[in-house]
CSV table of C-alpha atoms in Angstrom, one decimal:
chain,number,residue,atom,x,y,z
J,126,MET,CA,-82.1,99.4,-34.5
J,127,PRO,CA,-78.5,100.1,-35.6
J,128,CYS,CA,-76.2,97.4,-34.3
J,129,ASP,CA,-72.5,97.2,-33.9
J,130,ARG,CA,-71.2,94.3,-36.0
J,131,GLY,CA,-74.8,93.2,-36.4
J,132,LEU,CA,-74.8,91.4,-33.0
J,133,SER,CA,-78.2,90.8,-31.7
J,134,SER,CA,-80.2,88.0,-30.0
J,135,ARG,CA,-83.9,87.4,-29.6
J,136,ILE,CA,-85.6,84.6,-27.6
J,137,THR,CA,-89.1,83.8,-26.4
J,138,LEU,CA,-89.7,81.9,-23.2
J,139,PRO,CA,-92.7,80.7,-21.3
J,140,SER,CA,-93.5,82.4,-18.0
J,141,ALA,CA,-91.9,80.1,-15.4
J,142,PRO,CA,-88.9,80.3,-13.0
J,143,LEU,CA,-87.1,77.3,-14.6
J,144,ALA,CA,-87.7,78.8,-18.1
J,145,VAL,CA,-86.1,82.0,-16.9
J,146,ARG,CA,-83.0,80.0,-15.7
J,147,GLU,CA,-82.7,78.3,-19.1
J,148,ALA,CA,-83.2,81.6,-21.0
J,149,LEU,CA,-80.5,83.2,-18.9
J,150,ALA,CA,-78.1,80.4,-19.7
J,151,SER,CA,-78.9,80.8,-23.4
J,152,LEU,CA,-78.6,84.6,-23.4
J,153,VAL,CA,-75.3,84.6,-21.4
J,154,GLY,CA,-74.0,82.2,-24.0
J,155,SER,CA,-75.2,84.3,-27.0
J,156,PRO,CA,-72.6,86.1,-29.1
J,157,VAL,CA,-74.0,89.6,-28.1
J,158,ILE,CA,-73.4,89.0,-24.4
J,159,ARG,CA,-70.1,87.1,-25.0
J,160,SER,CA,-68.8,90.1,-26.8
J,161,LEU,CA,-69.1,92.2,-23.6
J,162,PRO,CA,-66.3,92.7,-21.0
J,163,GLN,CA,-66.5,90.2,-18.0
J,164,GLU,CA,-68.0,92.7,-15.6
J,165,ASP,CA,-70.7,93.7,-18.0
J,166,ARG,CA,-71.5,90.0,-18.6
J,167,LEU,CA,-72.1,89.5,-14.9
J,168,ASN,CA,-74.2,92.6,-14.7
J,169,ALA,CA,-76.3,91.6,-17.7
J,170,GLU,CA,-77.2,88.2,-16.2
J,171,ILE,CA,-78.1,89.8,-12.8
J,172,LEU,CA,-80.2,92.6,-14.6
J,173,LEU,CA,-82.0,90.2,-17.0
J,174,ALA,CA,-82.8,87.8,-14.2
J,175,GLU,CA,-84.5,90.5,-12.2
J,176,VAL,CA,-86.5,91.8,-15.2
J,177,LEU,CA,-87.6,88.3,-16.3
J,178,ASN,CA,-88.5,87.2,-12.8
J,179,ASN,CA,-90.7,90.3,-12.5
J,180,CYS,CA,-92.6,89.3,-15.7
J,181,VAL,CA,-93.1,85.8,-14.2
J,182,GLU,CA,-94.1,86.9,-10.7
J,183,HIS,CA,-96.0,90.1,-11.4
J,184,ALA,CA,-97.1,90.4,-15.0
J,185,TYR,CA,-98.3,86.8,-15.3
J,186,GLY,CA,-98.6,85.7,-11.7
J,187,ASP,CA,-99.5,82.1,-11.7
J,188,GLY,CA,-100.9,82.4,-15.3
J,189,LYS,CA,-99.4,81.3,-18.5
J,190,GLY,CA,-97.8,83.6,-21.1
J,191,GLU,CA,-94.8,84.3,-23.1
J,192,ILE,CA,-91.9,86.7,-22.6
J,193,GLU,CA,-89.8,88.0,-25.5
J,194,VAL,CA,-86.3,89.2,-25.0
J,195,SER,CA,-84.4,91.2,-27.6
J,196,LEU,CA,-80.8,92.1,-27.1
J,197,ALA,CA,-78.6,94.2,-29.4
J,198,LEU,CA,-75.3,96.1,-29.2
J,199,ARG,CA,-75.8,99.8,-29.7
J,200,ARG,CA,-72.7,102.0,-29.7
J,201,GLY,CA,-70.9,99.3,-27.7
J,202,ARG,CA,-73.5,99.1,-25.0
J,203,LEU,CA,-76.1,96.3,-24.5
J,204,ALA,CA,-79.6,97.5,-25.4
J,205,CYS,CA,-82.5,95.3,-24.1
J,206,GLU,CA,-86.2,95.1,-24.8
J,207,ILE,CA,-88.5,92.8,-22.8
J,208,VAL,CA,-92.1,92.3,-23.9
J,209,ASP,CA,-94.9,90.5,-22.2
J,210,ARG,CA,-98.7,90.4,-22.4
J,211,GLY,CA,-99.5,90.1,-18.7
J,212,ARG,CA,-100.8,92.6,-16.2
J,213,PRO,CA,-99.5,96.2,-16.5
J,214,MET,CA,-97.3,97.6,-13.8
J,215,ALA,CA,-99.2,99.5,-11.0
J,216,GLY,CA,-100.2,102.9,-12.4
J,217,ARG,CA,-98.9,101.8,-15.8
J,218,THR,CA,-95.6,103.2,-14.8
J,219,LEU,CA,-92.2,102.1,-13.3
J,220,PRO,CA,-92.3,101.6,-9.5
J,221,PRO,CA,-91.0,104.4,-7.4
J,222,ARG,CA,-87.4,104.4,-6.2
J,223,ARG,CA,-86.8,103.0,-2.8
J,224,ASP,CA,-84.2,104.1,-0.3
J,225,LEU,CA,-82.2,101.0,0.6
J,226,ARG,CA,-80.5,102.7,3.5
J,227,ALA,CA,-83.7,102.4,5.4
J,228,GLY,CA,-84.0,98.8,4.4
J,229,ALA,CA,-80.6,97.9,5.9
J,230,ALA,CA,-81.9,98.5,9.4
J,231,PRO,CA,-84.2,96.2,11.3
J,232,PRO,CA,-86.8,95.0,10.7
J,233,LEU,CA,-85.3,93.7,7.5
J,234,ALA,CA,-87.5,93.3,4.5
J,235,GLU,CA,-87.3,89.9,2.8
J,236,GLY,CA,-88.3,91.2,-0.6
J,237,GLY,CA,-88.4,94.3,-2.7
J,238,PHE,CA,-84.7,93.9,-3.8
J,239,GLY,CA,-85.5,93.4,-7.5
J,240,TRP,CA,-86.1,97.0,-8.6
J,241,PRO,CA,-83.2,98.5,-6.7
J,242,ILE,CA,-80.9,96.0,-8.5
J,243,ILE,CA,-82.5,96.9,-11.8
J,244,ARG,CA,-82.1,100.6,-11.2
J,245,ALA,CA,-78.5,100.2,-10.2
J,246,LEU,CA,-77.5,98.3,-13.3
J,247,ALA,CA,-79.7,99.8,-16.0
J,248,ARG,CA,-79.7,103.1,-17.8
J,249,ASP,CA,-82.5,104.8,-19.8
J,250,LEU,CA,-85.2,102.6,-18.3
J,251,ALA,CA,-88.5,103.1,-20.1
J,252,TYR,CA,-91.8,101.3,-19.8
J,253,ARG,CA,-95.0,101.4,-21.8
J,254,ASN,CA,-98.2,99.5,-21.7
J,255,GLU,CA,-100.1,99.7,-24.9
J,256,ASN,CA,-102.8,97.4,-26.4
J,257,GLY,CA,-102.2,94.9,-23.6
J,258,VAL,CA,-98.5,94.7,-24.3
J,259,ASN,CA,-95.9,95.6,-21.6
J,260,ARG,CA,-92.6,96.8,-23.1
J,261,LEU,CA,-89.6,97.5,-21.0
J,262,THR,CA,-86.5,98.9,-22.6
J,263,PHE,CA,-83.1,99.8,-21.1
J,264,ARG,CA,-79.4,99.7,-21.7
J,265,LEU,CA,-76.8,98.0,-19.5
J,266,GLY,CA,-75.1,100.7,-17.5
J,267,PRO,CA,-71.3,101.2,-17.4
J,268,ALA,CA,-69.7,98.7,-15.0
J,269,GLU,CA,-68.6,101.4,-12.6
J,270,ALA,CA,-72.2,102.4,-12.0
J,271,ASP,CA,-72.7,99.8,-9.4
J,272,CYS,CA,-70.7,101.7,-6.8
J,273,CYS,CA,-73.3,104.6,-6.8
J,274,PRO,CA,-75.1,105.3,-3.5
P,41,MET,CA,-81.7,71.9,-3.1
P,42,ASN,CA,-78.6,70.1,-1.9
P,43,LEU,CA,-77.2,71.6,1.4
P,44,GLU,CA,-74.7,69.8,3.6
P,45,ALA,CA,-74.4,70.7,7.2
P,46,GLU,CA,-71.5,70.0,9.6
P,47,ALA,CA,-71.3,71.1,13.2
P,48,ARG,CA,-67.9,72.5,14.2
P,49,GLY,CA,-68.0,73.5,17.9
P,50,ASP,CA,-70.6,76.2,18.3
P,51,LEU,CA,-70.7,76.7,14.5
P,52,LEU,CA,-73.0,75.0,12.1
P,53,VAL,CA,-71.4,75.1,8.6
P,54,VAL,CA,-73.9,74.8,5.8
P,55,ARG,CA,-72.4,74.2,2.4
P,56,VAL,CA,-74.6,75.1,-0.5
P,57,GLN,CA,-74.0,72.4,-3.1
P,58,GLU,CA,-75.8,74.2,-5.9
P,59,GLU,CA,-74.7,76.8,-8.4
P,60,ARG,CA,-77.8,78.9,-8.2
P,61,ILE,CA,-80.0,80.3,-5.5
P,62,ASP,CA,-82.6,81.9,-7.7
P,63,ALA,CA,-86.4,82.3,-8.1
P,64,ALA,CA,-86.6,78.7,-9.2
P,65,SER,CA,-84.9,77.4,-6.0
P,66,ALA,CA,-85.4,80.1,-3.3
P,67,ILE,CA,-88.3,78.3,-1.6
P,68,GLN,CA,-86.5,74.9,-1.5
P,69,PHE,CA,-83.4,76.7,-0.1
P,70,LYS,CA,-85.5,78.3,2.7
P,71,ASP,CA,-87.4,75.1,3.5
P,72,ARG,CA,-84.2,73.0,3.7
P,73,MET,CA,-82.4,75.7,5.8
P,74,ARG,CA,-85.3,75.7,8.2
P,75,GLU,CA,-84.8,72.0,8.8
P,76,LEU,CA,-81.1,72.3,9.2
P,77,VAL,CA,-81.1,75.2,11.7
P,78,ALA,CA,-83.7,73.4,13.9
P,79,ALA,CA,-80.6,71.9,15.5
P,80,PRO,CA,-79.4,74.1,18.4
P,81,CYS,CA,-76.4,76.1,17.3
P,82,PRO,CA,-75.5,79.7,18.2
P,83,ARG,CA,-73.8,80.5,14.9
P,84,VAL,CA,-74.7,79.3,11.4
P,85,LEU,CA,-72.2,79.8,8.6
P,86,LEU,CA,-73.4,79.6,5.0
P,87,ASP,CA,-70.6,78.5,2.7
P,88,LEU,CA,-71.5,80.0,-0.7
P,89,SER,CA,-68.3,78.9,-2.5
P,90,ARG,CA,-70.2,76.7,-5.0
P,91,VAL,CA,-72.8,79.4,-5.7
P,92,THR,CA,-72.2,81.3,-8.9
P,93,PHE,CA,-75.5,83.1,-9.2
P,94,LEU,CA,-78.0,84.6,-6.7
P,95,ASP,CA,-80.9,86.8,-7.6
P,96,SER,CA,-83.2,89.0,-5.5
P,97,SER,CA,-85.4,86.0,-4.6
P,98,GLY,CA,-82.3,84.1,-3.4
P,99,LEU,CA,-81.2,87.1,-1.4
P,100,GLY,CA,-84.7,87.3,0.1
P,101,ALA,CA,-84.4,83.7,1.1
P,102,VAL,CA,-81.1,84.3,2.8
P,103,VAL,CA,-82.6,87.3,4.7
P,104,SER,CA,-85.5,85.2,5.8
P,105,VAL,CA,-83.2,82.4,7.1
P,106,MET,CA,-81.4,85.1,9.2
P,107,LYS,CA,-84.8,86.2,10.6
P,108,LEU,CA,-85.9,82.7,11.4
P,109,LEU,CA,-82.8,82.2,13.5
P,110,GLY,CA,-84.2,84.9,15.8
P,111,PRO,CA,-82.3,87.6,17.7
P,112,ASP,CA,-80.0,85.3,19.7
P,113,ARG,CA,-78.4,83.4,16.8
P,114,ARG,CA,-76.4,84.7,14.0
P,115,LEU,CA,-76.2,83.9,10.3
P,116,GLU,CA,-72.8,84.5,8.8
P,117,LEU,CA,-71.7,84.1,5.1
P,118,ALA,CA,-68.5,82.9,3.6
P,119,ALA,CA,-66.8,82.6,0.2
P,120,LEU,CA,-69.0,84.9,-1.9
P,121,GLY,CA,-68.4,84.8,-5.7
P,122,PRO,CA,-68.5,87.9,-7.8
P,123,VAL,CA,-72.2,87.9,-8.6
P,124,VAL,CA,-73.3,87.1,-5.0
P,125,GLN,CA,-71.0,89.8,-3.7
P,126,LYS,CA,-72.4,92.3,-6.2
P,127,VAL,CA,-76.0,91.5,-5.3
P,128,PHE,CA,-75.3,91.9,-1.6
P,129,ARG,CA,-73.5,95.2,-2.3
P,130,LEU,CA,-76.1,96.7,-4.6
P,131,THR,CA,-78.9,96.1,-2.0
P,132,ARG,CA,-76.7,97.1,0.9
P,133,MET,CA,-77.2,93.7,2.5
P,134,ASP,CA,-73.4,93.5,2.7
P,135,ARG,CA,-73.7,95.8,5.7
P,136,VAL,CA,-76.3,93.6,7.5
P,137,PHE,CA,-74.4,90.2,7.4
P,138,THR,CA,-71.0,89.2,8.7
P,139,ILE,CA,-69.2,88.2,5.6
P,140,HIS,CA,-66.0,86.1,5.6
P,141,GLU,CA,-63.7,85.8,2.7
P,142,ARG,CA,-63.1,82.1,3.4
P,143,VAL,CA,-64.9,79.5,5.6
P,144,SER,CA,-61.7,79.1,7.6
P,145,ASP,CA,-61.9,82.8,8.6
P,146,ALA,CA,-65.1,82.1,10.5
P,147,LEU,CA,-63.8,79.2,12.5
């Protein structure tokens, strides 16, 4: 993968909520994320948190497993690859889009916020499940993308 | 999960003394809030000034606290940092809650 200034970061973490918290601290402190503008750094932490929490909650459930995170700068934008060996996503595809306008009316849902956040902040989302490996790739969207409907 | 509650007239101000309400702490947050709002108070204000990070699990926990207050009591929020504000905006939950810039604005 061609990288600007060779900036990249790769970490492996066990599937657990506290491990996600530690991994985020380490990723946010990595040179690749520190090189981004402030707004992108915030968006990167929000986005990576949702993706990693999904691996813990859905791919592995209560089971054990590892998650690999690879970050790189490509043409000035953050490119991410998240790999796990847990359960595939339903239908082996990304979940359908949800209209949050309906969710903002009672009765309020207490969950299902993760994917709308991911879709709002990520670009070029792609998912594959092959040979028992889940691979999610995306780029961090431009900072102004979070004002879209 | 360190939460501090203080009654001010009809308002119960709950200050979250943690930097994160995330998947690792959302359940503790919800459980602790359930204890605190057992006291009779028509309005509950969540002071989020110390919270620098909130994810979708944390957001879900805040929504569930509002629901457990029932239809006659309100959950209001104050002092949202940039990440918290963004997560509420992206999920449109900023339209559901009364959000104050400062705690003093809610008094």
